[in-house]
Each structure stands twice: as structure tokens, then as C-alpha cells.
CSV table of C-alpha atoms in Angstrom, one decimal:
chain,number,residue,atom,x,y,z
A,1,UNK,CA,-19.4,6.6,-20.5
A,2,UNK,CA,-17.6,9.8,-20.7
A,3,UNK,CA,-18.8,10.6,-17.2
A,4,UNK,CA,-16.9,7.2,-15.9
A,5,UNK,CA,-13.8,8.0,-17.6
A,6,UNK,CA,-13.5,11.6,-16.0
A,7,UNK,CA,-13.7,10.1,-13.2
A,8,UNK,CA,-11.2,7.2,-13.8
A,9,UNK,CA,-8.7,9.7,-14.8
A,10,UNK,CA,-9.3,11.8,-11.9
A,11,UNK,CA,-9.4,8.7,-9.7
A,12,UNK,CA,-5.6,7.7,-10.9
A,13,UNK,CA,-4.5,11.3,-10.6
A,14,UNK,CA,-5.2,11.1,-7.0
A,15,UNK,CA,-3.9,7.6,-7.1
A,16,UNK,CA,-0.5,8.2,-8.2
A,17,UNK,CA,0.3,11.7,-6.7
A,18,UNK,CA,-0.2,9.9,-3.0
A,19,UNK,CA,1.7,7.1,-4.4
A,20,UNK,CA,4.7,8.6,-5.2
A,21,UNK,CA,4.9,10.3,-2.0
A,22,UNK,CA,4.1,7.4,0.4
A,23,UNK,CA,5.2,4.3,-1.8
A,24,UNK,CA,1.9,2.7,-1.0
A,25,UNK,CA,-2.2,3.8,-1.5
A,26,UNK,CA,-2.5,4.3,-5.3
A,27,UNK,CA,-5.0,1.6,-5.5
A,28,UNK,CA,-6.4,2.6,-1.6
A,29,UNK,CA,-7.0,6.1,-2.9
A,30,UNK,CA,-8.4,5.5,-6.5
A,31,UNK,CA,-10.9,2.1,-5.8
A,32,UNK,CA,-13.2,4.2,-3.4
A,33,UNK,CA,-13.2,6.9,-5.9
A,34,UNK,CA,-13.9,4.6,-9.1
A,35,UNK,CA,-16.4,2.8,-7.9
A,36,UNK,CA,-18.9,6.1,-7.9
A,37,UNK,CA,-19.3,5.6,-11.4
A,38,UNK,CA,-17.9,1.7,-12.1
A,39,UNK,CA,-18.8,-1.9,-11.4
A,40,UNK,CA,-16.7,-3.5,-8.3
A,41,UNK,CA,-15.3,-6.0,-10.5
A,42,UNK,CA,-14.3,-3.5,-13.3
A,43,UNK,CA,-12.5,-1.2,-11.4
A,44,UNK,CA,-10.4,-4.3,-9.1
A,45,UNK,CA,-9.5,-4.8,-12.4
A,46,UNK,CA,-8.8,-2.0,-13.4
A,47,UNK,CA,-6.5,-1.3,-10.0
A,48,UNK,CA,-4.3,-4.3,-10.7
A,49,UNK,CA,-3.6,-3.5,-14.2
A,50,UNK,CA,-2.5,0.0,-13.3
A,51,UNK,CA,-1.4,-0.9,-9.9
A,52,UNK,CA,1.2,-2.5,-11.3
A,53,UNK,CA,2.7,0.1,-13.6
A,54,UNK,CA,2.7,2.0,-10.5
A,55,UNK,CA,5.0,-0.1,-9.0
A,56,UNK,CA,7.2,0.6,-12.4
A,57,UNK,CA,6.8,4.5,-12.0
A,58,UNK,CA,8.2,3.6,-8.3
A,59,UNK,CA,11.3,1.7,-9.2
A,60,UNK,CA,12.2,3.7,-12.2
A,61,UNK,CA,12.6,6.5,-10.1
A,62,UNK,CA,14.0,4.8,-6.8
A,63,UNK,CA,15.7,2.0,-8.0
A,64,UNK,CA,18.9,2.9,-6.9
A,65,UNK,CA,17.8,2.9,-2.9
A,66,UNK,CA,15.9,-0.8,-3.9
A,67,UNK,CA,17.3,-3.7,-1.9
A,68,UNK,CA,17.3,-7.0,-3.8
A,69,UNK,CA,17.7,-9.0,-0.9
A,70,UNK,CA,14.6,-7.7,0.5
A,71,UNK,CA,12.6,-7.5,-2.6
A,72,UNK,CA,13.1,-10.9,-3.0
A,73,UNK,CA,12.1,-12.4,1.2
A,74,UNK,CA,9.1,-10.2,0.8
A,75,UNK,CA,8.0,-11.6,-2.4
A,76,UNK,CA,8.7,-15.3,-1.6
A,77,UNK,CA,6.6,-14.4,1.8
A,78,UNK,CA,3.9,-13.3,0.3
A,79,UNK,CA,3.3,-16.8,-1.9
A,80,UNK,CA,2.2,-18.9,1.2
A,81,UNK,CA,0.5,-15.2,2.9
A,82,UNK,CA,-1.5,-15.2,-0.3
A,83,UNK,CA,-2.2,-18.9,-0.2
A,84,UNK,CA,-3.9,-18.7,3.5
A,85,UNK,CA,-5.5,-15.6,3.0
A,86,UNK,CA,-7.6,-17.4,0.0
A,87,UNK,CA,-7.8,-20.1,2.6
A,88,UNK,CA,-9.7,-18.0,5.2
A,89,UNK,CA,-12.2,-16.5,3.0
A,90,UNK,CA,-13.4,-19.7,1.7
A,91,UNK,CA,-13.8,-20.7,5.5
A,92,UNK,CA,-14.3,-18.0,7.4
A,93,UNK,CA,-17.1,-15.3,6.9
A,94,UNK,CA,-15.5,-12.5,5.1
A,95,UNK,CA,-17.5,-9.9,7.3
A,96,UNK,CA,-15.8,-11.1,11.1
A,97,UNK,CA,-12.2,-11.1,8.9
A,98,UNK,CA,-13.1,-7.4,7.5
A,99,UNK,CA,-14.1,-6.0,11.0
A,100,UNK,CA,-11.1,-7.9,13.0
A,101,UNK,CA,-8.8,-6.6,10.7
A,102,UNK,CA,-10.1,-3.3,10.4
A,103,UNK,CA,-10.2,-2.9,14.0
A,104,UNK,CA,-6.7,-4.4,14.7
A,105,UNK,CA,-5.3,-1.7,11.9
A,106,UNK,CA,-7.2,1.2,14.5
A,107,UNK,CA,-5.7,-0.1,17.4
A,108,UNK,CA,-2.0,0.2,15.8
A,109,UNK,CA,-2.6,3.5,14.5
A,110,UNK,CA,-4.0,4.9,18.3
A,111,UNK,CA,-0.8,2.9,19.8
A,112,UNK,CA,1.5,4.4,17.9
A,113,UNK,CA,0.4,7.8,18.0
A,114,UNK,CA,0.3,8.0,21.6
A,115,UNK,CA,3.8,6.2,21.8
A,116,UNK,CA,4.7,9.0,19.7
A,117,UNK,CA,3.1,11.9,21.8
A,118,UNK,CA,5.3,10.3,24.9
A,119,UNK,CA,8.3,10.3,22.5
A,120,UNK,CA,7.9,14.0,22.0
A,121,UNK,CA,7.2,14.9,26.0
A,122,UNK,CA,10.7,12.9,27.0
A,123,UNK,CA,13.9,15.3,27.1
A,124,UNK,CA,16.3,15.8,24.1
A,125,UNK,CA,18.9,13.5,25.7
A,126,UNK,CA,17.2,10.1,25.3
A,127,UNK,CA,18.8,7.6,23.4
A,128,UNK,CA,17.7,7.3,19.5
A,129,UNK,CA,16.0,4.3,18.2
A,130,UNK,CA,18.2,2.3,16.6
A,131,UNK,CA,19.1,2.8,13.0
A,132,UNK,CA,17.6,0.1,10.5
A,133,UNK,CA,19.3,1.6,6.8
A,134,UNK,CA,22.9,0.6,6.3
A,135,UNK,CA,26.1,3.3,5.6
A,136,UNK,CA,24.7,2.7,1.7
A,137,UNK,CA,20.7,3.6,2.4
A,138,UNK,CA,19.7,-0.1,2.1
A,139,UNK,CA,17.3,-1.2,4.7
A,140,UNK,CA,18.6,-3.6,7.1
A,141,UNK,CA,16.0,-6.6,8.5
A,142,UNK,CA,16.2,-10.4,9.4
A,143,UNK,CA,15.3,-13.0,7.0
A,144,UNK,CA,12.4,-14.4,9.3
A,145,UNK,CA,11.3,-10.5,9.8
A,146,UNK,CA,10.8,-9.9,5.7
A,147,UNK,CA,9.4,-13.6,5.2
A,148,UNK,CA,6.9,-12.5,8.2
A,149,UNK,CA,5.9,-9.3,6.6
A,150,UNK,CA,5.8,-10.8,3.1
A,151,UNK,CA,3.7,-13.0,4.4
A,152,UNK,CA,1.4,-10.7,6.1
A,153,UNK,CA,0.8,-8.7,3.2
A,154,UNK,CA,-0.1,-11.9,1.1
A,155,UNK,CA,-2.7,-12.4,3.9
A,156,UNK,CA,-4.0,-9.6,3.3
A,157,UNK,CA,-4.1,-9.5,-0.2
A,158,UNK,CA,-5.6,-12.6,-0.3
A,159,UNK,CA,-8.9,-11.5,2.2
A,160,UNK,CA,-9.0,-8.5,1.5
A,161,UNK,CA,-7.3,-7.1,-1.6
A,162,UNK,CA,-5.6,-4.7,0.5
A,163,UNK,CA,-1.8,-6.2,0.5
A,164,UNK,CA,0.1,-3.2,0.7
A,165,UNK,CA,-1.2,-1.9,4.5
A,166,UNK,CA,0.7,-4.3,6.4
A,167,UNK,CA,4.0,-3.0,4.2
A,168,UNK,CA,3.4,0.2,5.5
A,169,UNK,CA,3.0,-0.6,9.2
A,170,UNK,CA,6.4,-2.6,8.5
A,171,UNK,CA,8.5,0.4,6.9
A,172,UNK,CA,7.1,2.3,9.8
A,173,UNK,CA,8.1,0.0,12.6
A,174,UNK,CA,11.3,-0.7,11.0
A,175,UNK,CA,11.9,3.4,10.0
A,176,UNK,CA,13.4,2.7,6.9
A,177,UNK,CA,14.1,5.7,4.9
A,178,UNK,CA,11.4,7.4,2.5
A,179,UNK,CA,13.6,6.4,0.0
A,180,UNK,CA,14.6,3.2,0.6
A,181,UNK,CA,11.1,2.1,1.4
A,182,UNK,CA,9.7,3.5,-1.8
A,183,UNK,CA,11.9,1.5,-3.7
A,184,UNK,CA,11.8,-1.8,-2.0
A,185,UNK,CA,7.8,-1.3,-2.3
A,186,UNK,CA,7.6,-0.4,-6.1
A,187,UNK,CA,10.2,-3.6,-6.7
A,188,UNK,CA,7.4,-5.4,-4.3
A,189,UNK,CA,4.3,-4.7,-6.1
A,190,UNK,CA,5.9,-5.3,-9.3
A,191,UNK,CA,6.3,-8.4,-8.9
A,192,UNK,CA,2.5,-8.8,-6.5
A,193,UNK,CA,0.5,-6.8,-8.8
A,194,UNK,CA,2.0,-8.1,-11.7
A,195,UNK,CA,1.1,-11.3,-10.7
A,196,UNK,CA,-2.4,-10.4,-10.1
A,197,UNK,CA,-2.9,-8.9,-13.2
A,198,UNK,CA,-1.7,-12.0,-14.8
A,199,UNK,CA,-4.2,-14.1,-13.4
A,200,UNK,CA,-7.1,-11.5,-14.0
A,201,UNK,CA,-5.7,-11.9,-17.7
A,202,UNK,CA,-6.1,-16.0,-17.8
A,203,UNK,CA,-9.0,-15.6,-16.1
A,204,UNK,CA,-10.5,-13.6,-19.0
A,205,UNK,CA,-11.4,-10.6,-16.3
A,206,UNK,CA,-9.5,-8.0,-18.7
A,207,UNK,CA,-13.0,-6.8,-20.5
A,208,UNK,CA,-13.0,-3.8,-23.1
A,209,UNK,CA,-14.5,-1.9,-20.1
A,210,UNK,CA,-11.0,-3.1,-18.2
A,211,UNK,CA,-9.0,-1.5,-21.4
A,212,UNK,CA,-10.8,1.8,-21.7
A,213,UNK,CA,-10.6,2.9,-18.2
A,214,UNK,CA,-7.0,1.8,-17.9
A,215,UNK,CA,-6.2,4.0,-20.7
A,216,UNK,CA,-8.1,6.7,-18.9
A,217,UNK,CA,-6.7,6.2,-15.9
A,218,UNK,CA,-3.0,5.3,-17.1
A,219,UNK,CA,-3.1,9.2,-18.2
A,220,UNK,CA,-4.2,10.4,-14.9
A,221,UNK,CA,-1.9,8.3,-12.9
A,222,UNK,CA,1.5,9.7,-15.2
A,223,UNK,CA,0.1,13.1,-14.3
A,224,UNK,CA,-0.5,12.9,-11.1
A,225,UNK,CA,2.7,11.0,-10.6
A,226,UNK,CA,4.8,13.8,-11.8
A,227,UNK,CA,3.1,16.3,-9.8
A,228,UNK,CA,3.9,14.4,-6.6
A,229,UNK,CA,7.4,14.4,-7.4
A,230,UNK,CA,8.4,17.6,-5.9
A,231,UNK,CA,6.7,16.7,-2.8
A,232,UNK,CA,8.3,13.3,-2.4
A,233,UNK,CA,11.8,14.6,-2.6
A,234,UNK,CA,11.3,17.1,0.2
A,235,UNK,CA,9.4,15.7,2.3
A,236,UNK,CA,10.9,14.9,5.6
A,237,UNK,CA,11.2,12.2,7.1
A,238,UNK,CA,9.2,12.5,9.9
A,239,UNK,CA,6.4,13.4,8.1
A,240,UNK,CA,6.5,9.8,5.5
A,241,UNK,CA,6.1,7.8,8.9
A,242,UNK,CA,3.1,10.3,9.5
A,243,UNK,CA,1.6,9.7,6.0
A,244,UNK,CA,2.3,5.9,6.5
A,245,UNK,CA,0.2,5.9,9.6
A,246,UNK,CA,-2.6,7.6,7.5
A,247,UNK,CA,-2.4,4.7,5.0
A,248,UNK,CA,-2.9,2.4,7.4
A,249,UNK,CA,-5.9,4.6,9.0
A,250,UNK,CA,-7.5,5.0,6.0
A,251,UNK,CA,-6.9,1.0,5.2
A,252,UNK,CA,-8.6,0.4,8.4
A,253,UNK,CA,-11.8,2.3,7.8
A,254,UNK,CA,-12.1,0.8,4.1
A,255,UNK,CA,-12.0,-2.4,5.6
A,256,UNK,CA,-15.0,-1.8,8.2
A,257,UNK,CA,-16.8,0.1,5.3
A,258,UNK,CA,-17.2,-2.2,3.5
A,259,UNK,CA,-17.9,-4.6,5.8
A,260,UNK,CA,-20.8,-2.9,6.8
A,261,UNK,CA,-22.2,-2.1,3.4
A,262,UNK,CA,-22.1,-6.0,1.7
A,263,UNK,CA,-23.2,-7.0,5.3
């Protein structure tokens, strides 16, 4: 027992020192890690209930650069998202949805980086993509564009558990600022993870494994939250599009992973 608990709190550590710096992959990071010494179903649990305090650690620190318009579309998106993703895995074999979506996630990832590479080969004088932050830091986007992402990311919640990966393929299409982004997200999965948790509470999931590892992990996530601080305020920008990409890469191959394994 001691063993799992290490490895909780070293899980969270992880957990909350990349999500800090990227707004997203807490959960991402610490699930693979967690389940080397826990039960599937304990640790899902266990990344919802502290998942969600993430979120907190996220908008206590970036509230200020949060957008409540855009909290709010991406929240009520994600409702009907989470709805059809629940949908599809009762009716569609969850093995096909883990390997198209994994492989979709790839295909972004090599897209991008190769429109990037072309980016960087063009000469200094062509025109800047255009802004999507306002004169106050707030991120600009069309109702129908935040409903649309909201809803993607209830998709994927609902398939695969994974509901923050489309978020980070939309702050990177949409280049809003580290800040801005890591705000809107902790507002986000406040209010998603939250959720979640609650049901796993109804639903009588919250075990006195659930409770001990949280506290084992809520430790480790504190920790490893303040020592990604630092990082997270000087990081530049161009670099938090990078990380996001990685996110996203490292969504994708969780997805085909375990896809293959509970084939």
C-alpha cells in the first residue's frame, strides 16, 4: 500500500508541474503513471477528484486573463459533446473509435509541424497571422467556434475520457495567449471535472482506496504545481504552442495504446 501511494504522489507531482505550464495534461501525465501500481477504475477516480482541484490551482492563479464569455460557450458545448460521446461507445466498438481518434490526433500534430517548418523557411516580411486576444488579453472567438470546441471536447470526454486534447488543438489553432488559455482552461475543467467527480460521488465510485490516494496525490500535485510556476511565467510563447502540440501527441499515442492493449 505504501508502494501505491509513492507512486500516486509522485504521479500528481508530474501531473501538476506539466499542468501549470501547459493548462492541460495533469490527468494525461499522471493516469499512465498510476496505473503501474492501481486498479483502472481507482485511479479514473482518483484523476477526476484531483483533476478538478487542478482546475482550481489554474484559475486561482490566472483568473484575471479568464474569459467568462468563453468559459461559459465551452461549458454549455460540452453538455450535448458529452451526451454523443456516451452515445457512440454504447454503439460503436470502442477499439475503431480509440484508433480513429488516435490517428486523426497524429495527423494534426505531423500537419502542423510541417506548416510550421514552411512558416520558418518564408522571409521576415510575410504578413502575421492574425491576432485572436483583445487590447485586454481576453481571447477573441465566435459563438458557433466555442460551442464547436466545447462540444468536441465533450466528445471526447465521453469516448474516451480524454476531454481536454481537443482544447489544446483549439488554443493552438486559435494562438491564444499562454495566459489567457490557462485561465479559460482551469475555469473549463472546473466546471467538467467537477461535474464528473460529482457523478463518480452518486454513483458511489469514491471508495476508501479513492480517498487515500487522493490525499497522496493532492500533496504531490501542490508540490509539483508550485515548482512549475517559475517555468510557466517565462516561458515563451512559442514554445506553449510547442508543448500544446506535445499534449496532443502524447493524447494520440494513449489513445492507440490502449486500444491495443484491451483489444
Amino acid at each position: 500500500m505504501e508502494t501505491e501511494l509513492i507512486v500516486t504522489f509522485l504521479a500528481w507531482f508530474l501531473g501538476g508541474f506539466v499542468n501549470i505550464i501547459t493548462g492541460i495534461g495533469g490527468n494525461l501525465v499522471a493516469l499512465p503513471v498510476m496505473l503501474l501500481a492501481l486498479d483502472f477504475t481507482v485511479a479514473a477516480v482518483v484523476s477526476c477528484v484531483i483533476g478538478a482541484l487542478l482546475g482550481v490551482m489554474l484559475v486561482l492563479r490566472f483568473y484575471r486573463f479568464a474569459d467568462a464569455r468563453s468559459v461559459l460557450l465551452l461549458s454549455l458545448g460540452a453538455l450535448p459533446g458529452l451526451v454523443a460521446g456516451v452515445l457512440c461507445l454504447k454503439y460503436l466498438p470502442i477499439f475503431w473509435l480509440e484508433i480513429f481518434l488516435g490517428c486523426v490526433l497524429i495527423a494534426f500534430v505531423v500537419w502542423e509541424y510541417f506548416l510550421e517548418r514552411k512558416g520558418e523557411s518564408q522571409p521576415a516580411s510575410a504578413p502575421a497571422q492574425e491576432e485572436t486576444t483583445d487590447s485586454g488579453g481576453r481571447a477573441k472567438g465566435k459563438t458557433s467556434m466555442l460551442l464547436g470546441w466545447g462540444s468536441i471536447s465533450g466528445l471526447f470526454s465521453g469516448v474516451v475520457g480524454l476531454g481536454g486534447i481537443p482544447l489544446a488543438v483549439c488554443v493552438y489553432l486559435n494562438r491564444w495567449d499562454k495566459n489567457v488559455a490557462r485561465g479559460i482552461l482551469g475555469a473549463f475543467f472546473v466546471f467538467s471535472v467537477g461535474l464528473a467527480t460529482g457523478l463518480d460521488v452518486l454513483a458511489g465510485l469514491v471508495t476508501e482506496s479513492v480517498v487515500h490516494h487522493s490525499l497522496a496525490g493532492i500533496p504531490g500535485m501542490l508540490l509539483g504545481t508550485l515548482a512549475g510556476l517559475p517555468v510557466a511565467g517565462r516561458i515563451p510563447q512559442r514554445l506553449f504552442q510547442r508543448c500544446l502540440l506535445v499534449m496532443v501527441l502524447l493524447g494520440a499515442f494513449s489513445l492507440l495504446a490502449r486500444a491495443f492493449l484491451q483489444s
